[in-house]
XYZ file of C-alpha atoms in Angstrom:
507
model
C -0.416 0.055 -0.080
C 1.217 3.720 -0.364
C 0.837 4.302 3.158
C 3.686 3.369 6.632
C 1.946 0.243 7.517
C 4.474 1.223 10.751
C 2.449 4.466 11.336
C -1.000 2.882 10.831
C -0.234 0.205 13.532
C 1.179 2.113 15.633
C -2.339 4.768 15.373
C -4.263 1.463 16.209
C -3.873 0.631 19.863
C -4.973 4.351 20.757
C -7.473 4.308 22.392
C -11.295 4.650 21.912
C -13.784 7.464 22.314
C -16.720 7.875 20.162
C -18.968 8.320 16.862
C -21.539 8.229 14.567
C -22.082 5.969 11.529
C -24.043 7.120 8.809
C -24.004 4.932 5.493
C -26.042 2.541 4.607
C -27.517 3.289 1.348
C -24.033 4.290 0.215
C -21.852 1.366 1.170
C -21.657 -1.720 -0.586
C -23.555 -4.736 0.184
C -22.665 -6.438 3.709
C -22.820 -8.759 5.486
C -25.298 -9.873 8.067
C -24.549 -12.753 10.555
C -27.304 -13.624 12.488
C -26.118 -13.697 16.717
C -22.830 -11.821 15.636
C -21.982 -7.625 15.503
C -23.993 -5.457 13.777
C -24.035 -1.797 12.849
C -26.913 -0.275 12.999
C -25.731 3.001 12.896
C -23.433 3.626 9.609
C -19.864 4.740 9.268
C -18.014 7.743 9.536
C -15.172 10.178 8.493
C -13.351 13.143 9.838
C -11.257 15.185 9.978
C -9.010 14.829 7.209
C -4.935 16.170 6.896
C -3.141 15.558 4.099
C -1.274 12.889 6.581
C -4.395 11.365 9.024
C -8.431 10.561 9.410
C -10.768 9.328 11.942
C -13.283 6.828 11.420
C -16.166 5.867 13.547
C -18.497 3.224 13.974
C -21.282 2.188 16.043
C -22.351 -2.511 17.120
C -24.676 -3.024 19.298
C -23.307 -5.506 21.869
C -20.003 -5.017 23.390
C -17.665 -5.824 20.902
C -14.231 -4.792 18.920
C -13.054 -2.374 16.402
C -11.769 -3.689 13.216
C -10.453 -1.374 10.406
C -9.367 -2.722 6.474
C -7.796 0.094 4.874
C -6.467 -0.324 1.385
C -5.569 2.441 -1.119
C -5.758 0.573 -3.579
C -9.479 -0.101 -4.128
C -9.433 -4.131 -3.911
C -9.631 -4.934 0.039
C -7.783 -7.368 -0.590
C -4.739 -5.962 -0.423
C -6.416 -4.024 2.199
C -4.404 -3.104 5.957
C -6.006 -4.779 8.937
C -6.175 -2.632 12.013
C -7.613 -3.597 15.590
C -9.581 -1.116 17.258
C -10.264 -0.160 20.681
C -13.389 -2.749 23.257
C -16.035 -0.772 23.265
C -19.572 -1.300 25.768
C -22.042 0.071 27.417
C -19.963 2.629 28.794
C -19.585 4.686 25.200
C -22.957 3.652 24.125
C -21.192 0.982 22.008
C -19.455 3.990 20.075
C -15.848 3.675 18.721
C -13.418 5.452 17.144
C -9.449 5.171 15.365
C -6.857 7.917 14.437
C -5.244 7.000 11.686
C -1.861 8.535 10.756
C 0.802 8.315 8.225
C -1.555 8.885 5.394
C 0.056 9.524 1.676
C -1.041 13.516 0.764
C -3.335 13.038 -2.419
C -4.735 10.011 -2.469
C -8.191 8.514 -2.215
C -8.690 5.199 0.966
C -11.128 2.927 1.400
C -11.671 1.833 4.600
C -14.801 -1.195 5.590
C -15.167 -1.145 9.388
C -16.913 -4.494 11.095
C -16.139 -5.771 14.985
C -15.670 -9.034 16.547
C -17.020 -10.576 19.332
C -14.539 -11.751 22.587
C -14.232 -15.367 20.128
C -12.894 -13.085 17.103
C -16.001 -13.326 15.048
C -16.551 -10.790 13.102
C -20.307 -8.966 12.290
C -22.113 -7.049 9.361
C -19.822 -4.247 7.131
C -19.839 -1.232 6.058
C -17.892 0.252 3.589
C -16.174 3.708 2.757
C -14.227 6.208 2.048
C -12.428 9.623 1.987
C -9.443 10.955 -0.477
C -6.629 13.170 1.364
C -5.541 16.500 0.314
C -2.947 17.053 -2.435
C -0.783 19.564 -4.016
C -1.916 20.183 -7.170
C -5.382 19.272 -6.962
C -8.245 21.350 -5.999
C -10.826 21.128 -3.141
C -14.089 21.341 -2.267
C -16.513 21.730 0.119
C -20.176 22.074 1.114
C -21.090 23.690 4.451
C -24.092 24.079 6.722
C -25.569 23.346 10.711
C -28.915 22.732 12.033
C -30.272 19.511 11.763
C -33.967 18.297 13.186
C -34.488 21.261 15.012
C -37.681 22.646 15.717
C -39.898 19.978 15.743
C -38.492 18.543 11.991
C -36.877 14.710 12.309
C -37.848 12.392 9.828
C -39.677 12.721 7.005
C -40.990 9.665 5.291
C -43.592 10.795 3.589
C -40.993 14.324 2.578
C -38.485 11.558 1.220
C -36.270 12.165 4.547
C -33.009 14.642 5.388
C -33.261 15.543 1.112
C -30.575 18.644 1.723
C -27.795 16.013 2.854
C -28.740 14.005 -0.292
C -28.011 17.618 -2.715
C -24.846 18.139 -0.739
C -23.514 14.738 -1.126
C -24.282 15.040 -5.206
C -21.754 17.845 -5.558
C -19.422 15.832 -4.144
C -17.303 17.797 -2.292
C -13.910 15.971 -0.412
C -15.481 16.765 3.075
C -19.032 18.496 5.379
C -17.922 20.671 7.398
C -21.127 21.196 10.074
C -21.642 24.227 11.842
C -23.238 23.589 14.851
C -26.679 22.424 16.063
C -26.297 18.929 14.785
C -28.706 17.633 17.092
C -31.351 20.384 18.821
C -31.715 18.406 22.049
C -33.684 20.763 23.390
C -36.414 20.653 20.999
C -38.764 17.223 21.371
C -39.917 15.161 17.952
C -43.688 14.933 18.070
C -45.298 12.541 15.442
C -46.872 15.509 13.254
C -45.883 18.768 13.856
C -48.938 21.213 12.533
C -47.625 24.256 10.360
C -48.761 27.362 9.970
C -49.622 27.102 6.801
C -52.247 24.436 7.288
C -50.174 21.312 6.633
C -49.149 18.782 8.456
C -45.761 17.707 9.121
C -45.214 13.883 10.239
C -41.926 12.123 11.940
C -39.889 9.096 12.817
C -40.010 9.230 16.040
C -38.740 7.502 18.789
C -38.200 7.409 22.857
C -35.493 9.027 23.461
C -36.642 11.824 21.392
C -39.841 12.163 22.277
C -38.578 14.992 25.521
C -35.970 17.789 25.578
C -32.828 15.785 26.388
C -31.448 15.718 30.315
C -30.235 12.063 30.356
C -27.063 11.147 29.274
C -29.355 8.725 27.333
C -31.363 10.834 25.969
C -28.166 13.203 24.435
C -26.392 9.649 22.826
C -30.863 9.673 20.930
C -30.809 12.698 19.489
C -27.780 11.513 17.679
C -28.946 8.397 16.994
C -32.259 9.788 15.547
C -30.648 11.119 12.573
C -28.869 7.860 11.800
C -31.838 6.659 11.236
C -31.876 8.834 7.442
C -31.069 7.327 4.905
C -29.279 10.766 2.760
C -27.620 11.622 6.308
C -26.481 7.883 6.470
C -25.307 8.069 3.089
C -23.071 11.186 2.922
C -21.568 10.366 5.798
C -20.170 6.925 4.611
C -18.711 8.881 1.267
C -17.905 12.697 2.735
C -15.557 12.748 5.818
C -17.402 15.676 8.585
C -15.938 18.508 10.271
C -17.802 19.219 12.973
C -18.930 21.879 15.931
C -20.881 22.758 18.095
C -23.913 25.742 19.371
C -26.333 25.360 21.733
C -28.835 23.117 20.853
C -26.427 20.076 21.386
C -26.924 21.060 24.747
C -29.895 23.856 25.213
C -31.142 26.350 23.531
C -28.654 30.141 24.295
C -26.676 28.243 27.270
C -24.179 29.773 28.376
C -22.084 28.001 31.313
C -22.910 28.551 35.233
C -26.354 28.989 33.681
C -29.178 27.569 35.635
C -32.287 27.030 34.319
C -36.185 28.466 34.461
C -37.488 26.382 32.577
C -40.454 23.153 32.951
C -39.227 21.506 30.654
C -35.739 20.620 32.740
C -36.061 18.200 36.180
C -31.776 19.214 36.185
C -31.166 23.045 35.991
C -27.969 23.071 35.802
C -26.600 23.874 32.594
C -22.787 22.660 33.550
C -24.197 19.185 33.863
C -26.324 18.722 30.950
C -23.639 20.158 28.783
C -21.311 17.680 30.372
C -23.251 14.681 29.030
C -24.179 16.269 25.895
C -19.691 17.007 25.037
C -19.745 13.542 25.485
C -22.042 12.394 23.681
C -21.325 14.775 20.805
C -17.375 13.546 21.348
C -19.207 9.230 21.043
C -21.243 10.000 18.059
C -19.179 12.785 16.084
C -15.033 11.379 14.379
C -12.503 14.436 15.410
C -8.726 15.008 15.963
C -10.033 15.680 20.216
C -6.920 14.051 22.187
C -4.502 15.964 19.890
C -6.591 19.667 20.903
C -5.831 18.391 25.182
C -9.387 18.422 25.148
C -10.554 21.464 23.216
C -13.298 21.687 21.038
C -11.577 24.259 18.886
C -8.887 23.125 16.945
C -7.529 23.930 13.366
C -7.886 21.337 10.156
C -5.770 21.053 7.855
C -6.422 20.148 4.164
C -3.134 20.706 1.898
C -1.552 24.035 0.455
C -5.505 25.128 -0.086
C -6.641 26.293 2.607
C -6.624 25.883 6.348
C -9.689 25.886 9.009
C -10.033 26.814 12.330
C -13.282 25.191 14.288
C -14.691 28.368 16.938
C -16.188 27.320 19.964
C -18.488 29.608 20.798
C -19.991 27.716 24.069
C -17.895 26.878 26.235
C -15.585 29.783 27.713
C -18.854 32.156 26.955
C -19.385 34.966 29.914
C -23.439 34.858 30.833
C -25.373 36.239 27.650
C -25.443 40.412 28.571
C -27.946 43.652 27.826
C -26.533 45.162 24.768
C -25.657 48.408 26.318
C -23.408 46.516 28.666
C -19.784 47.850 29.269
C -16.166 46.383 29.145
C -15.827 43.331 27.510
C -18.237 40.293 27.347
C -16.209 37.104 26.387
C -17.039 34.403 23.894
C -14.110 32.742 22.368
C -12.350 33.728 25.415
C -8.664 35.075 25.973
C -6.967 31.542 25.135
C -8.888 30.666 22.264
C -8.755 34.621 20.894
C -4.954 34.018 21.642
C -4.784 30.645 19.269
C -6.937 32.198 16.749
C -4.724 34.538 16.124
C -2.262 32.602 16.144
C -3.052 30.656 14.663
C -3.608 32.158 10.912
C -0.576 34.009 11.497
C 1.026 31.193 10.959
C -1.272 29.592 8.678
C 0.505 29.568 4.802
C -2.127 28.036 3.361
C -3.537 30.161 0.467
C -7.350 30.023 2.258
C -8.232 30.530 5.667
C -11.595 29.635 6.543
C -12.876 30.076 10.377
C -15.368 28.503 11.077
C -18.054 30.337 13.100
C -20.555 28.959 14.836
C -22.129 32.348 15.019
C -21.772 34.795 12.641
C -20.553 38.612 13.659
C -22.778 40.713 12.464
C -25.707 39.480 12.704
C -28.127 40.714 15.705
C -28.911 37.152 17.529
C -30.868 38.856 20.402
C -31.862 35.940 23.861
C -34.782 37.966 25.433
C -33.576 40.891 26.027
C -30.176 39.764 26.326
C -27.767 40.000 23.499
C -26.763 35.177 22.550
C -24.230 35.963 19.585
C -21.763 38.884 19.158
C -23.848 41.743 17.594
C -24.986 44.258 20.470
C -27.063 45.532 17.466
C -25.969 49.845 18.393
C -23.607 51.571 16.314
C -20.444 53.085 17.811
C -17.444 51.698 19.278
C -17.649 47.865 20.424
C -19.284 47.077 22.993
C -19.976 43.888 25.400
C -19.011 40.376 23.008
C -18.159 42.774 19.881
C -14.429 43.525 21.445
C -13.367 40.063 21.418
C -14.165 40.126 17.640
C -12.776 43.890 17.418
C -9.221 42.954 18.532
C -9.277 39.673 16.151
C -9.595 41.593 13.198
C -7.307 44.077 14.197
C -4.859 41.193 15.135
C -5.335 40.301 11.740
C -4.493 43.589 9.489
C -1.333 43.834 11.619
C 0.064 40.713 11.138
C -0.903 40.457 7.283
C -3.372 37.834 7.124
C -4.841 37.165 4.085
C -7.741 35.576 2.779
C -9.238 35.593 5.661
C -13.405 34.323 4.807
C -15.537 33.591 7.738
C -17.719 31.194 7.563
C -21.422 30.147 9.722
C -25.599 28.706 9.797
C -27.006 29.399 12.863
C -29.703 32.148 12.008
C -31.730 29.775 9.533
C -31.789 31.048 6.673
C -28.810 32.100 4.025
C -26.701 34.890 3.068
C -23.615 36.421 1.764
C -22.108 39.440 3.857
C -19.296 42.380 3.002
C -17.569 43.649 5.949
C -16.476 47.075 5.318
C -14.718 49.542 7.407
C -15.107 52.414 5.283
C -18.537 51.294 6.066
C -17.507 50.780 9.761
C -17.639 52.395 13.318
C -15.159 49.900 14.408
C -11.820 50.559 11.228
C -8.836 48.886 11.984
C -9.252 45.975 9.794
C -8.809 44.311 6.396
C -12.133 43.874 4.170
C -13.747 40.245 4.775
C -16.544 37.757 3.759
C -18.908 36.469 5.994
C -20.747 33.652 4.397
C -24.319 31.954 5.990
C -26.254 28.647 5.094
C -28.652 26.801 6.792
C -31.021 25.354 8.174
C -30.134 21.639 6.756
C -33.578 20.072 8.484
C -35.218 22.800 10.826
C -37.810 24.845 10.722
C -36.195 28.513 8.437
C -36.119 31.598 9.930
C -35.012 35.097 9.282
C -33.906 37.497 7.999
C -32.605 39.431 10.888
C -31.087 42.891 11.197
C -27.691 43.968 11.262
C -25.262 46.002 12.740
C -23.024 48.484 11.804
C -20.404 48.050 14.165
C -18.126 46.061 11.489
C -19.306 47.266 8.936
C -21.260 45.439 6.872
C -23.114 44.604 3.411
C -25.764 42.072 2.589
C -24.722 41.320 -0.967
C -27.633 38.178 -0.980
C -30.279 36.867 1.500
C -33.063 34.306 1.565
C -35.150 33.764 4.187
C -37.993 31.914 5.135
C -41.832 32.487 3.417
C -43.220 32.886 7.371
C -41.403 32.182 10.660
C -40.583 28.451 11.199
C -40.877 27.368 7.390
C -40.481 23.500 7.704
C -37.837 22.104 5.215
C -41.594 20.790 2.690
C -41.144 24.893 1.852
C -37.618 24.967 -0.419
C -36.379 26.517 2.005
C -33.168 25.152 3.221
C -29.753 25.912 2.640
C -26.235 24.728 2.223
C -22.892 26.087 1.423
C -20.582 25.209 -1.042
C -16.686 25.870 -2.041
C -14.884 25.063 -5.150
C -11.171 26.336 -5.391
C -9.036 26.130 -8.139
C -6.259 24.168 -7.503
C -4.036 26.586 -10.733
C -5.428 30.658 -9.596
C -6.075 30.102 -6.169
C -10.354 30.885 -7.004
C -12.574 30.705 -4.314
C -15.961 29.860 -5.441
C -18.843 30.324 -3.201
C -21.685 29.686 -3.834
C -25.639 29.285 -1.018
C -27.862 26.856 -2.839
C -31.858 25.747 -1.702
C -32.935 21.477 -0.838
C -33.073 20.506 -4.232
C -29.115 22.061 -4.876
C -29.737 24.857 -6.999
C -27.960 27.826 -7.379
C -29.257 31.163 -5.535
C -25.843 32.842 -5.046
C -22.338 32.828 -6.337
C -18.821 34.504 -5.646
C -15.201 33.929 -7.626
C -13.019 35.555 -4.583
C -9.475 35.671 -5.663
C -6.650 35.360 -3.188
C -4.797 38.275 -2.246
C -0.834 36.926 -2.411
């Protein structure tokens, strides 16, 4: 094989965390052995770089993860790697980091689990490609899955926006947060404002707000019942972020809930359970980041992705006119972002932000995101973002683009100091996508502090519009290996291009 067997075998000794499985629809036919370990949630890969990746799956009993890996497309010439033993303590999920991969190479992998007698059970096949020089690169991004009670509707064909993303044949999928809606029960039927009825597949674990670890895990298992989700994840590596709905709406550390639906009111307790489920069900290079969810994923010479965590280190949601600084990144993460983006040699630096910068996102009478809605100098959480933008300018960072979701509509915003109250930064783009299978809203007001201008927006026809209305959105990016042009587009539920822009790199 075109990879280092020694390095791969060394990687196979790593203890497993957890992940979720996509892909019976796209996977090749698999063998089901009665009485042997099954694969009820599909397979997945994540955080693929030029030399590494993470693969994931879930079984139905205590068993050891087994991965066959080949770069020839032939499993009779594959390397077999034995991963961790998993059990109920990880909800039968397991993941395996792969090291020593070759840049610019397609890899096929076959996942199965073997029982204590060494008998292998059901197997599924997936693939991923490592980035390399002189190769183009494409990816999709969006957020907000199974929100506002809109789950898997068989009459609508399931979560068909995942099929539309899959049809673009991207190199990876950036999920910009709200992978689940732990705080949104899913009922058999939802009455829509336009008089229609949305019908859901339901499970016991999604019938109420998630509080227990089992209920948080159940939300990920629910999404993985969808054929389109599993098919995409088998073929397309995921880069995962979290936002609020992986735990509870608009949460911040130290918060005490007043929501009567919850018996556990301490958000810190809920967030710890939610974090465990998140790490169990999504494959990522978590251990390499010293236990942090924010991290850099390198996709070769064309692209570095800087995944932010705007939940874990934030202060309480402030009033709009609060004096002084209010954290949303925290000092350590903000310094990490500036340092790593400044060091990046990639042509493009994507700042994967789980919340937008200039869009006003209220939390009652308080502020949930960055923008406070007030003109003039930065206030509250805007201070941290102003510092980051100022440092980018001083360190001559070029070609940084912010990608986000969260607000349940799509938009293209261009920021320019000539229109801004705060002017010590270079112009940049912020592109907004989502939801992928949730209620559609918007558009929200823009804050003038950083000088945003709406170049394009497409929002709901009415608040909380269901996916059947067609206003579900994802973003697509294609980077030309010769010119470095970053071609971004915003697309709808069926993959139709609504807006596109060629952004030329600055040298």
